[in-house]
Amino acid sequence: MKDAEIVSHIDALVDEEHRLERSHADVGLSPEEQKRLHQVEVQLDQLWDLLRQRRARRHAGQDPDAATPRSEATVEHFQQ
């Protein structure tokens, strides 16, 4: 997946995340919607991490295509 594809996917997920959050601001999300929101958040973390890996590899003169998505367990336990 190339950088532009990753950014496009990020944009689509951000739109979905905002739509979920706005659509139920007053009443809260159903259990299914909460699950979907969590999935979207994890996918966003994974895609941002992949994009950072690709950029770091490119900056270091390495092949950005060698970057691989990391697991949910990995990206969800990064310290910020």
JSON list of C-alpha atoms in Angstrom, two decimals:
[
{"chain": "A", "resi": 1, "resn": "MET", "atom": "CA", "xyz": [0.00, 0.00, 0.00]},
{"chain": "A", "resi": 2, "resn": "LYS", "atom": "CA", "xyz": [1.45, 3.38, -1.01]},
{"chain": "A", "resi": 3, "resn": "ASP", "atom": "CA", "xyz": [1.38, 6.51, 1.15]},
{"chain": "A", "resi": 4, "resn": "ALA", "atom": "CA", "xyz": [-1.45, 8.11, -0.83]},
{"chain": "A", "resi": 5, "resn": "GLU", "atom": "CA", "xyz": [-3.59, 4.99, -0.39]},
{"chain": "A", "resi": 6, "resn": "ILE", "atom": "CA", "xyz": [-2.90, 4.95, 3.34]},
{"chain": "A", "resi": 7, "resn": "VAL", "atom": "CA", "xyz": [-3.83, 8.62, 3.68]},
{"chain": "A", "resi": 8, "resn": "SER", "atom": "CA", "xyz": [-7.01, 8.05, 1.66]},
{"chain": "A", "resi": 9, "resn": "HIS", "atom": "CA", "xyz": [-7.97, 5.15, 3.92]},
{"chain": "A", "resi": 10, "resn": "ILE", "atom": "CA", "xyz": [-7.21, 7.28, 6.99]},
{"chain": "A", "resi": 11, "resn": "ASP", "atom": "CA", "xyz": [-9.46, 10.04, 5.65]},
{"chain": "A", "resi": 12, "resn": "ALA", "atom": "CA", "xyz": [-12.33, 7.61, 5.08]},
{"chain": "A", "resi": 13, "resn": "LEU", "atom": "CA", "xyz": [-11.97, 6.16, 8.58]},
{"chain": "A", "resi": 14, "resn": "VAL", "atom": "CA", "xyz": [-11.83, 9.62, 10.16]},
{"chain": "A", "resi": 15, "resn": "ASP", "atom": "CA", "xyz": [-15.04, 10.52, 8.33]},
{"chain": "A", "resi": 16, "resn": "GLU", "atom": "CA", "xyz": [-16.69, 7.35, 9.65]},
{"chain": "A", "resi": 17, "resn": "GLU", "atom": "CA", "xyz": [-15.41, 8.03, 13.17]},
{"chain": "A", "resi": 18, "resn": "HIS", "atom": "CA", "xyz": [-16.81, 11.56, 13.14]},
{"chain": "A", "resi": 19, "resn": "ARG", "atom": "CA", "xyz": [-20.11, 10.38, 11.68]},
{"chain": "A", "resi": 20, "resn": "LEU", "atom": "CA", "xyz": [-20.48, 7.81, 14.46]},
{"chain": "A", "resi": 21, "resn": "GLU", "atom": "CA", "xyz": [-19.58, 10.31, 17.16]},
{"chain": "A", "resi": 22, "resn": "ARG", "atom": "CA", "xyz": [-21.90, 13.06, 15.83]},
{"chain": "A", "resi": 23, "resn": "SER", "atom": "CA", "xyz": [-24.88, 10.86, 15.05]},
{"chain": "A", "resi": 24, "resn": "HIS", "atom": "CA", "xyz": [-25.36, 9.83, 18.66]},
{"chain": "A", "resi": 25, "resn": "ALA", "atom": "CA", "xyz": [-23.94, 12.70, 20.64]},
{"chain": "A", "resi": 26, "resn": "ASP", "atom": "CA", "xyz": [-27.10, 13.00, 22.75]},
{"chain": "A", "resi": 27, "resn": "VAL", "atom": "CA", "xyz": [-28.11, 9.37, 23.22]},
{"chain": "A", "resi": 28, "resn": "GLY", "atom": "CA", "xyz": [-24.85, 7.42, 23.03]},
{"chain": "A", "resi": 29, "resn": "LEU", "atom": "CA", "xyz": [-23.84, 4.61, 20.75]},
{"chain": "A", "resi": 30, "resn": "SER", "atom": "CA", "xyz": [-25.40, 1.16, 20.58]},
{"chain": "A", "resi": 31, "resn": "PRO", "atom": "CA", "xyz": [-23.15, -1.77, 21.51]},
{"chain": "A", "resi": 32, "resn": "GLU", "atom": "CA", "xyz": [-22.61, -2.50, 17.81]},
{"chain": "A", "resi": 33, "resn": "GLU", "atom": "CA", "xyz": [-21.69, 1.11, 17.11]},
{"chain": "A", "resi": 34, "resn": "GLN", "atom": "CA", "xyz": [-19.32, 1.17, 20.09]},
{"chain": "A", "resi": 35, "resn": "LYS", "atom": "CA", "xyz": [-17.65, -1.95, 18.72]},
{"chain": "A", "resi": 36, "resn": "ARG", "atom": "CA", "xyz": [-17.37, -0.39, 15.26]},
{"chain": "A", "resi": 37, "resn": "LEU", "atom": "CA", "xyz": [-15.97, 2.84, 16.72]},
{"chain": "A", "resi": 38, "resn": "HIS", "atom": "CA", "xyz": [-13.31, 0.85, 18.56]},
{"chain": "A", "resi": 39, "resn": "GLN", "atom": "CA", "xyz": [-12.44, -1.01, 15.34]},
{"chain": "A", "resi": 40, "resn": "VAL", "atom": "CA", "xyz": [-12.13, 2.28, 13.48]},
{"chain": "A", "resi": 41, "resn": "GLU", "atom": "CA", "xyz": [-9.88, 3.74, 16.20]},
{"chain": "A", "resi": 42, "resn": "VAL", "atom": "CA", "xyz": [-7.60, 0.68, 16.10]},
{"chain": "A", "resi": 43, "resn": "GLN", "atom": "CA", "xyz": [-7.41, 0.76, 12.30]},
{"chain": "A", "resi": 44, "resn": "LEU", "atom": "CA", "xyz": [-6.52, 4.45, 12.43]},
{"chain": "A", "resi": 45, "resn": "ASP", "atom": "CA", "xyz": [-3.73, 3.77, 14.91]},
{"chain": "A", "resi": 46, "resn": "GLN", "atom": "CA", "xyz": [-2.41, 0.97, 12.70]},
{"chain": "A", "resi": 47, "resn": "LEU", "atom": "CA", "xyz": [-2.53, 3.08, 9.55]},
{"chain": "A", "resi": 48, "resn": "TRP", "atom": "CA", "xyz": [-0.85, 6.10, 11.17]},
{"chain": "A", "resi": 49, "resn": "ASP", "atom": "CA", "xyz": [1.85, 3.78, 12.49]},
{"chain": "A", "resi": 50, "resn": "LEU", "atom": "CA", "xyz": [2.33, 2.22, 9.05]},
{"chain": "A", "resi": 51, "resn": "LEU", "atom": "CA", "xyz": [2.59, 5.66, 7.46]},
{"chain": "A", "resi": 52, "resn": "ARG", "atom": "CA", "xyz": [5.19, 6.73, 10.06]},
{"chain": "A", "resi": 53, "resn": "GLN", "atom": "CA", "xyz": [7.16, 3.53, 9.45]},
{"chain": "A", "resi": 54, "resn": "ARG", "atom": "CA", "xyz": [7.15, 4.12, 5.69]},
{"chain": "A", "resi": 55, "resn": "ARG", "atom": "CA", "xyz": [8.30, 7.73, 6.09]},
{"chain": "A", "resi": 56, "resn": "ALA", "atom": "CA", "xyz": [11.04, 6.74, 8.54]},
{"chain": "A", "resi": 57, "resn": "ARG", "atom": "CA", "xyz": [12.29, 3.99, 6.24]},
{"chain": "A", "resi": 58, "resn": "ARG", "atom": "CA", "xyz": [12.30, 6.39, 3.27]},
{"chain": "A", "resi": 59, "resn": "HIS", "atom": "CA", "xyz": [14.17, 9.01, 5.33]},
{"chain": "A", "resi": 60, "resn": "ALA", "atom": "CA", "xyz": [16.76, 6.37, 6.31]},
{"chain": "A", "resi": 61, "resn": "GLY", "atom": "CA", "xyz": [17.27, 5.38, 2.67]},
{"chain": "A", "resi": 62, "resn": "GLN", "atom": "CA", "xyz": [15.44, 2.08, 3.11]},
{"chain": "A", "resi": 63, "resn": "ASP", "atom": "CA", "xyz": [12.56, 0.58, 1.15]},
{"chain": "A", "resi": 64, "resn": "PRO", "atom": "CA", "xyz": [9.27, 1.99, 2.48]},
{"chain": "A", "resi": 65, "resn": "ASP", "atom": "CA", "xyz": [7.42, -1.02, 1.02]},
{"chain": "A", "resi": 66, "resn": "ALA", "atom": "CA", "xyz": [9.17, -3.20, 3.60]},
{"chain": "A", "resi": 67, "resn": "ALA", "atom": "CA", "xyz": [7.13, -1.54, 6.36]},
{"chain": "A", "resi": 68, "resn": "THR", "atom": "CA", "xyz": [4.45, -3.82, 7.76]},
{"chain": "A", "resi": 69, "resn": "PRO", "atom": "CA", "xyz": [1.28, -3.14, 9.73]},
{"chain": "A", "resi": 70, "resn": "ARG", "atom": "CA", "xyz": [1.63, -3.86, 13.41]},
{"chain": "A", "resi": 71, "resn": "SER", "atom": "CA", "xyz": [-0.90, -5.75, 15.49]},
{"chain": "A", "resi": 72, "resn": "GLU", "atom": "CA", "xyz": [-3.65, -4.13, 17.52]},
{"chain": "A", "resi": 73, "resn": "ALA", "atom": "CA", "xyz": [-1.87, -5.21, 20.70]},
{"chain": "A", "resi": 74, "resn": "THR", "atom": "CA", "xyz": [1.26, -3.37, 19.61]},
{"chain": "A", "resi": 75, "resn": "VAL", "atom": "CA", "xyz": [-0.25, -0.09, 18.46]},
{"chain": "A", "resi": 76, "resn": "GLU", "atom": "CA", "xyz": [-2.71, 0.12, 21.33]},
{"chain": "A", "resi": 77, "resn": "HIS", "atom": "CA", "xyz": [0.08, -0.08, 23.89]},
{"chain": "A", "resi": 78, "resn": "PHE", "atom": "CA", "xyz": [2.30, 2.66, 22.46]},
{"chain": "A", "resi": 79, "resn": "GLN", "atom": "CA", "xyz": [3.05, 5.36, 24.98]},
{"chain": "A", "resi": 80, "resn": "GLN", "atom": "CA", "xyz": [2.14, 8.83, 23.85]}
]
